[in-house]
Amino acid sequence: MKSSYKESDVIFLLKDVTGLVEPLPSLEREKLIQSGMHYSEMLPIEYIPTEEYMKIYFDSFKVFGQKMADALASLADKVIEKRGKDVVLVSLARAGTPIGVLLKRYIKWKYETDVAHYSVSIIRDRGIDDNAMKHILARHKAKDILFVDGWIGKGAILKELKTACENYEGVSEELAVVSDPAGETELAGTYDDIFIPSSALNATVCGLVSRTFLRDDIIGKDDFHGAIYYKEYEDNDLSYHFIDNIEKLFKKDARDESIRGARGIIEVKKQAEKYGIKDINLIKPGIGETTRVLLRRVPWKILIDERYKDDKELRHIIKLAGERESEIEYTYLNNYKCMGIIKKMKDI
């Protein structure tokens, strides 16, 4: 699979389906998803940010990049302490990929060891890419595999991962993330809901690789899951801007003082009951997930904890909500600074 990342940073175990899949607008895609078509059977048209949005992104990076770098360092220390230097990083495409690249680089910088790093597809209700897992297990010990993602929203992918790992003897279901406001994993850089710059952009900070894709007419039984390469966005690519600038902020003595609280799914169910939402998949909690709703779904409402009304970490969310004409409601949230709620298509 082609990407703008160097192979020394990550090996993508994906089938290149560039030119075989026509990306769809958010509204059309949302209607298909809510009418029963699986989200992995199509790809969204990627949002290219406005100049004003990019200014907010770069400003936010300057203000909050250190916090993210420190959380990444804290995570790396936990990984080495628990799993040792033989760990094999397997990031979940695509949000996990830049985090896996940074973990690999931090471990090499601080611990002077060059660990292997792959990026594979995992899809809700479809599982992890079995062919990719077989490829990795043919080359590495099962006990050394560690899955990596950017953050945990409410834990849907972690649940998928736990089910998938039942098929691979000796492979741990443990997931390493930079931010886990849901309180679902021990291997978290922080339990605070923090701004992770890579969550604020799409392919242009993920090696110009799309979301992963799985449809029988294109992906054969012996193929890896698919993705496309966005050659047309090469002039907008910030993948190494993100990696290199977070790397400059690495510290060897970073400490995280956040506390693992109540499980975030409790908060999600509370909001679902409040708004009469039967399908909790329509609720996306946390900064990263809320950003995703605004970038590639059809948002109905954005909930922001009133204590963070003027928080600079949320400026890009407020900007995107304005562009998408999505209502912002200020309320009280326990685990998260914000939540995105996807619009039901029957309401359009």
Short mmCIF file of C-alpha atoms in Angstrom, two decimals:
data_model
loop_
_atom_site.label_atom_id
_atom_site.label_comp_id
_atom_site.label_asym_id
_atom_site.label_seq_id
_atom_site.Cartn_x
_atom_site.Cartn_y
_atom_site.Cartn_z
CA MET A 1 0.00 0.00 0.00
CA LYS A 2 1.42 3.37 -1.01
CA SER A 3 1.52 6.14 1.59
CA SER A 4 3.50 9.28 2.25
CA TYR A 5 5.10 7.62 5.28
CA LYS A 6 8.51 6.00 5.02
CA GLU A 7 8.56 2.22 5.27
CA SER A 8 11.09 2.62 8.06
CA ASP A 9 8.28 4.23 10.10
CA VAL A 10 5.40 1.89 9.28
CA ILE A 11 4.49 -1.04 7.05
CA PHE A 12 0.89 -0.84 5.85
CA LEU A 13 -0.77 -4.23 5.45
CA LEU A 14 -3.51 -2.93 3.17
CA LYS A 15 -4.57 -3.53 -0.43
CA ASP A 16 -4.33 -0.42 -2.62
CA VAL A 17 -7.78 0.07 -4.17
CA THR A 18 -7.08 3.52 -5.57
CA GLY A 19 -9.30 4.10 -8.60
CA LEU A 20 -11.60 1.21 -7.75
CA VAL A 21 -13.78 3.04 -5.21
CA GLU A 22 -15.58 6.34 -5.74
CA PRO A 23 -15.75 8.35 -2.48
CA LEU A 24 -19.21 9.64 -1.57
CA PRO A 25 -20.43 12.93 -0.06
CA SER A 26 -21.22 12.81 3.67
CA LEU A 27 -25.00 13.15 3.27
CA GLU A 28 -25.29 10.38 0.68
CA ARG A 29 -23.01 8.12 2.67
CA GLU A 30 -24.91 8.77 5.92
CA LYS A 31 -28.22 7.84 4.29
CA LEU A 32 -26.72 4.58 3.05
CA ILE A 33 -25.25 3.75 6.47
CA GLN A 34 -28.50 4.40 8.29
CA SER A 35 -30.46 2.42 5.71
CA GLY A 36 -28.32 -0.64 6.46
CA MET A 37 -25.21 -0.48 4.25
CA HIS A 38 -22.02 -1.02 6.25
CA TYR A 39 -19.74 1.99 6.54
CA SER A 40 -16.72 -0.04 5.40
CA GLU A 41 -18.31 -0.73 1.99
CA MET A 42 -17.82 2.88 0.90
CA LEU A 43 -15.44 5.77 1.50
CA PRO A 44 -16.17 9.42 2.32
CA ILE A 45 -15.02 12.38 0.29
CA GLU A 46 -12.21 13.81 2.39
CA TYR A 47 -12.74 17.24 3.94
CA ILE A 48 -10.13 19.75 2.83
CA PRO A 49 -10.01 22.37 5.59
CA THR A 50 -10.50 26.08 4.99
CA GLU A 51 -7.60 28.47 5.48
CA GLU A 52 -9.20 29.72 8.71
CA TYR A 53 -9.57 26.17 10.04
CA MET A 54 -5.92 25.41 9.27
CA LYS A 55 -4.87 28.52 11.17
CA ILE A 56 -6.77 27.20 14.19
CA TYR A 57 -5.11 23.80 13.71
CA PHE A 58 -1.59 25.23 13.65
CA ASP A 59 -2.32 27.55 16.59
CA SER A 60 -3.78 24.65 18.59
CA PHE A 61 -0.76 22.53 17.75
CA LYS A 62 1.54 25.19 19.21
CA VAL A 63 -0.53 25.45 22.39
CA PHE A 64 -1.33 21.76 22.98
CA GLY A 65 1.40 19.86 21.14
CA GLN A 66 3.47 19.51 24.32
CA LYS A 67 0.55 18.00 26.22
CA MET A 68 0.12 15.41 23.49
CA ALA A 69 3.87 14.71 23.33
CA ASP A 70 3.98 14.20 27.10
CA ALA A 71 1.03 11.80 26.98
CA LEU A 72 2.77 9.91 24.17
CA ALA A 73 5.95 9.69 26.26
CA SER A 74 3.99 8.47 29.28
CA LEU A 75 2.38 5.81 27.10
CA ALA A 76 5.72 4.69 25.68
CA ASP A 77 7.18 4.28 29.16
CA LYS A 78 4.20 2.16 30.21
CA VAL A 79 4.55 0.03 27.07
CA ILE A 80 8.23 -0.71 27.64
CA GLU A 81 7.72 -1.37 31.35
CA LYS A 82 4.88 -3.82 30.72
CA ARG A 83 5.77 -5.38 27.37
CA GLY A 84 9.55 -4.99 27.06
CA LYS A 85 11.76 -4.02 24.13
CA ASP A 86 10.63 -6.89 21.90
CA VAL A 87 7.18 -5.35 21.52
CA VAL A 88 5.68 -5.33 18.01
CA LEU A 89 3.46 -2.32 17.42
CA VAL A 90 0.33 -3.01 15.37
CA SER A 91 -1.53 0.24 14.86
CA LEU A 92 -5.19 0.29 13.88
CA ALA A 93 -5.58 2.13 10.61
CA ARG A 94 -5.95 4.88 10.30
CA ALA A 95 -6.07 7.00 13.48
CA GLY A 96 -3.63 4.65 15.18
CA THR A 97 -1.01 4.93 12.45
CA PRO A 98 0.59 8.31 13.29
CA ILE A 99 0.52 7.35 16.98
CA GLY A 100 2.30 4.10 16.19
CA VAL A 101 4.92 6.02 14.19
CA LEU A 102 5.52 8.33 17.15
CA LEU A 103 5.67 5.46 19.64
CA LYS A 104 8.24 3.71 17.47
CA ARG A 105 10.31 6.88 17.24
CA TYR A 106 10.08 7.65 20.97
CA ILE A 107 11.11 4.11 21.91
CA LYS A 108 14.08 4.34 19.58
CA TRP A 109 15.01 7.79 20.94
CA LYS A 110 14.77 6.93 24.65
CA TYR A 111 15.34 3.18 24.78
CA GLU A 112 17.66 2.82 21.79
CA THR A 113 15.72 -0.03 20.24
CA ASP A 114 14.02 -0.11 16.86
CA VAL A 115 10.73 -1.95 17.23
CA ALA A 116 8.63 -3.27 14.34
CA HIS A 117 5.50 -1.32 13.40
CA TYR A 118 2.63 -2.43 11.18
CA SER A 119 -0.68 -0.78 10.38
CA VAL A 120 -3.72 -3.02 9.88
CA SER A 121 -7.45 -2.61 9.41
CA ILE A 122 -10.09 -3.30 12.04
CA ILE A 123 -13.73 -2.62 11.24
CA ARG A 124 -16.65 -2.48 13.65
CA ASP A 125 -18.91 -5.54 13.19
CA ARG A 126 -16.43 -7.00 10.65
CA GLY A 127 -13.41 -7.63 12.84
CA ILE A 128 -9.68 -7.32 12.32
CA ASP A 129 -8.00 -8.16 9.00
CA ASP A 130 -7.29 -11.89 9.35
CA ASN A 131 -4.81 -11.98 6.46
CA ALA A 132 -2.85 -9.11 8.01
CA MET A 133 -2.76 -10.89 11.36
CA LYS A 134 -1.53 -14.11 9.75
CA HIS A 135 1.19 -12.10 7.98
CA ILE A 136 2.40 -10.63 11.28
CA LEU A 137 2.16 -13.89 13.23
CA ALA A 138 4.30 -15.62 10.59
CA ARG A 139 7.09 -13.15 11.42
CA HIS A 140 6.71 -12.34 15.14
CA LYS A 141 5.77 -14.01 18.42
CA ALA A 142 2.12 -13.66 19.39
CA LYS A 143 3.02 -12.47 22.90
CA ASP A 144 4.94 -9.47 21.51
CA ILE A 145 2.05 -7.98 19.55
CA LEU A 146 0.59 -4.76 20.95
CA PHE A 147 -2.29 -2.94 19.30
CA VAL A 148 -2.13 0.86 19.10
CA ASP A 149 -4.80 3.49 18.47
CA GLY A 150 -5.06 7.22 18.91
CA TRP A 151 -7.72 7.41 21.60
CA ILE A 152 -10.71 5.58 23.04
CA GLY A 153 -14.10 7.22 22.67
CA LYS A 154 -16.61 4.81 24.19
CA GLY A 155 -14.74 1.57 23.51
CA ALA A 156 -16.47 0.15 20.41
CA ILE A 157 -13.23 -0.74 18.62
CA LEU A 158 -11.73 -2.15 21.82
CA LYS A 159 -14.78 -4.42 22.10
CA GLU A 160 -14.21 -5.49 18.49
CA LEU A 161 -10.55 -6.12 19.23
CA LYS A 162 -11.34 -8.31 22.24
CA THR A 163 -13.62 -10.48 20.11
CA ALA A 164 -11.04 -10.69 17.31
CA CYS A 165 -8.21 -11.76 19.63
CA GLU A 166 -10.11 -14.90 20.61
CA ASN A 167 -9.03 -16.23 17.20
CA TYR A 168 -5.29 -15.73 17.79
CA GLU A 169 -3.73 -17.76 20.56
CA GLY A 170 -1.30 -15.78 22.66
CA VAL A 171 -2.25 -12.39 21.22
CA SER A 172 -3.26 -9.88 23.89
CA GLU A 173 -6.45 -7.85 23.48
CA GLU A 174 -4.73 -4.92 25.20
CA LEU A 175 -4.89 -1.58 23.42
CA ALA A 176 -2.37 1.25 23.83
CA VAL A 177 -3.71 4.78 23.28
CA VAL A 178 -2.58 8.33 23.91
CA SER A 179 -5.90 9.39 25.46
CA ASP A 180 -8.55 7.26 27.17
CA PRO A 181 -11.26 9.42 28.74
CA ALA A 182 -13.48 6.32 28.64
CA GLY A 183 -11.27 4.62 31.24
CA GLU A 184 -11.05 1.35 29.30
CA THR A 185 -7.33 0.47 29.16
CA GLU A 186 -4.28 0.40 31.44
CA LEU A 187 -1.99 1.44 28.60
CA ALA A 188 -3.11 5.04 28.23
CA GLY A 189 -0.87 8.08 28.05
CA THR A 190 -3.56 10.06 29.85
CA TYR A 191 -7.15 9.60 30.98
CA ASP A 192 -7.92 13.23 30.21
CA ASP A 193 -9.83 14.18 27.07
CA ILE A 194 -7.01 16.00 25.28
CA PHE A 195 -6.57 17.52 21.84
CA ILE A 196 -4.58 15.15 19.64
CA PRO A 197 -3.63 17.20 16.56
CA SER A 198 -3.88 14.24 14.20
CA SER A 199 -7.58 13.87 15.08
CA ALA A 200 -8.30 17.29 13.61
CA LEU A 201 -7.40 16.30 10.05
CA ASN A 202 -8.10 13.32 7.82
CA ALA A 203 -5.76 11.69 5.29
CA THR A 204 -3.47 14.72 5.23
CA VAL A 205 -2.07 13.73 8.60
CA CYS A 206 -2.30 9.95 8.10
CA GLY A 207 0.07 9.35 5.22
CA LEU A 208 -2.56 10.30 2.59
CA VAL A 209 -4.26 6.95 3.22
CA SER A 210 -8.05 6.66 3.34
CA ARG A 211 -10.21 4.93 5.89
CA THR A 212 -10.10 1.17 5.42
CA PHE A 213 -12.49 -0.52 3.02
CA LEU A 214 -14.04 -3.97 2.82
CA ARG A 215 -16.39 -5.09 0.05
CA ASP A 216 -16.50 -8.52 -1.55
CA ASP A 217 -16.44 -7.34 -5.16
CA ILE A 218 -13.05 -5.65 -4.62
CA ILE A 219 -11.46 -7.37 -1.61
CA GLY A 220 -10.83 -11.08 -2.24
CA LYS A 221 -10.53 -13.78 0.42
CA ASP A 222 -6.71 -13.68 0.26
CA ASP A 223 -6.45 -9.86 0.16
CA PHE A 224 -5.73 -7.44 2.95
CA HIS A 225 -8.51 -4.96 3.65
CA GLY A 226 -8.35 -2.03 1.25
CA ALA A 227 -7.61 1.69 1.26
CA ILE A 228 -6.94 4.37 -1.32
CA TYR A 229 -4.03 6.77 -1.66
CA TYR A 230 -4.96 10.44 -2.14
CA LYS A 231 -2.36 11.58 -4.64
CA GLU A 232 -4.44 14.70 -5.31
CA TYR A 233 -3.81 15.90 -1.74
CA GLU A 234 -0.02 15.63 -1.80
CA ASP A 235 0.37 19.43 -1.71
CA ASN A 236 -1.73 19.46 1.49
CA ASP A 237 0.10 16.62 3.23
CA LEU A 238 1.04 17.38 6.84
CA SER A 239 1.84 13.83 7.94
CA TYR A 240 5.50 14.53 8.65
CA HIS A 241 4.81 18.04 9.89
CA PHE A 242 2.82 16.35 12.66
CA ILE A 243 5.36 13.58 13.33
CA ASP A 244 8.46 15.76 13.22
CA ASN A 245 7.04 18.55 15.35
CA ILE A 246 5.72 16.24 18.06
CA GLU A 247 9.11 14.49 18.02
CA LYS A 248 10.82 17.81 18.74
CA LEU A 249 8.78 17.99 21.97
CA PHE A 250 9.87 14.58 23.31
CA LYS A 251 10.99 14.57 26.94
CA LYS A 252 12.46 11.63 28.84
CA ASP A 253 10.83 12.47 32.16
CA ALA A 254 7.23 13.19 31.15
CA ARG A 255 4.64 12.27 33.80
CA ASP A 256 0.88 12.06 33.60
CA GLU A 257 -1.12 12.70 36.76
CA SER A 258 -4.58 11.97 35.38
CA ILE A 259 -6.80 9.47 37.17
CA ARG A 260 -8.79 6.65 35.59
CA GLY A 261 -12.40 7.38 36.45
CA ALA A 262 -15.81 5.79 35.84
CA ARG A 263 -16.29 4.11 32.46
CA GLY A 264 -17.28 6.54 29.73
CA ILE A 265 -19.99 4.25 28.36
CA ILE A 266 -22.07 5.19 31.42
CA GLU A 267 -21.94 8.83 30.32
CA VAL A 268 -22.81 7.89 26.72
CA LYS A 269 -25.87 5.91 27.81
CA LYS A 270 -26.97 8.81 30.00
CA GLN A 271 -26.89 11.21 27.04
CA ALA A 272 -28.63 8.65 24.82
CA GLU A 273 -31.48 8.44 27.31
CA LYS A 274 -31.64 12.22 27.61
CA TYR A 275 -32.03 12.72 23.85
CA GLY A 276 -34.07 9.58 23.13
CA ILE A 277 -31.34 7.97 21.03
CA LYS A 278 -31.74 4.19 20.75
CA ASP A 279 -28.55 3.54 18.77
CA ILE A 280 -25.54 4.62 20.85
CA ASN A 281 -23.37 4.36 17.73
CA LEU A 282 -24.86 7.77 16.85
CA ILE A 283 -23.10 9.27 19.88
CA LYS A 284 -19.37 9.93 19.52
CA PRO A 285 -17.74 11.13 22.76
CA GLY A 286 -14.46 12.97 23.23
CA ILE A 287 -12.49 15.51 21.24
CA GLY A 288 -11.22 12.99 18.68
CA GLU A 289 -14.59 11.37 18.02
CA THR A 290 -16.46 14.69 17.91
CA THR A 291 -13.96 15.94 15.35
CA ARG A 292 -14.59 12.84 13.24
CA VAL A 293 -18.36 13.43 13.32
CA LEU A 294 -17.85 16.94 12.01
CA LEU A 295 -15.32 15.92 9.37
CA ARG A 296 -17.05 12.93 7.81
CA ARG A 297 -20.55 12.32 9.18
CA VAL A 298 -23.72 14.43 9.30
CA PRO A 299 -23.82 16.07 12.74
CA TRP A 300 -27.07 16.84 14.56
CA LYS A 301 -25.77 18.38 17.76
CA ILE A 302 -22.46 19.02 19.47
CA LEU A 303 -22.42 18.83 23.25
CA ILE A 304 -19.71 20.82 25.02
CA ASP A 305 -19.07 20.74 28.75
CA GLU A 306 -19.84 24.29 29.90
CA ARG A 307 -16.66 24.27 32.02
CA TYR A 308 -14.68 24.15 28.77
CA LYS A 309 -16.75 26.69 26.85
CA ASP A 310 -13.70 28.85 26.17
CA ASP A 311 -11.14 26.03 26.06
CA LYS A 312 -8.72 26.56 23.17
CA GLU A 313 -8.58 22.79 22.65
CA LEU A 314 -12.13 23.00 21.28
CA ARG A 315 -11.67 25.89 18.86
CA HIS A 316 -11.47 23.65 15.81
CA ILE A 317 -14.68 21.89 16.89
CA ILE A 318 -16.57 25.17 17.25
CA LYS A 319 -15.24 26.28 13.87
CA LEU A 320 -16.29 23.02 12.17
CA ALA A 321 -19.71 23.10 13.85
CA GLY A 322 -20.27 26.55 12.35
CA GLU A 323 -19.22 25.34 8.90
CA ARG A 324 -21.52 22.31 9.15
CA GLU A 325 -24.39 24.37 10.62
CA SER A 326 -24.54 22.06 13.62
CA GLU A 327 -26.09 23.24 16.87
CA ILE A 328 -23.81 23.52 19.91
CA GLU A 329 -25.34 22.84 23.29
CA TYR A 330 -23.45 23.60 26.48
CA THR A 331 -24.09 21.13 29.27
CA TYR A 332 -22.26 19.12 31.95
CA LEU A 333 -20.23 16.06 30.95
CA ASN A 334 -18.30 13.80 33.28
CA ASN A 335 -15.57 12.01 31.29
CA TYR A 336 -15.45 14.18 28.19
CA LYS A 337 -15.05 17.78 27.12
CA CYS A 338 -17.43 17.29 24.21
CA MET A 339 -19.58 14.82 22.29
CA GLY A 340 -20.82 14.69 18.72
CA ILE A 341 -24.28 13.32 17.93
CA ILE A 342 -24.98 12.11 14.40
CA LYS A 343 -28.21 13.18 12.76
CA LYS A 344 -30.88 10.55 12.11
CA MET A 345 -31.62 10.60 8.40
CA LYS A 346 -35.38 10.51 8.93
CA ASP A 347 -34.97 13.93 10.54
CA ILE A 348 -33.66 15.46 7.29
#
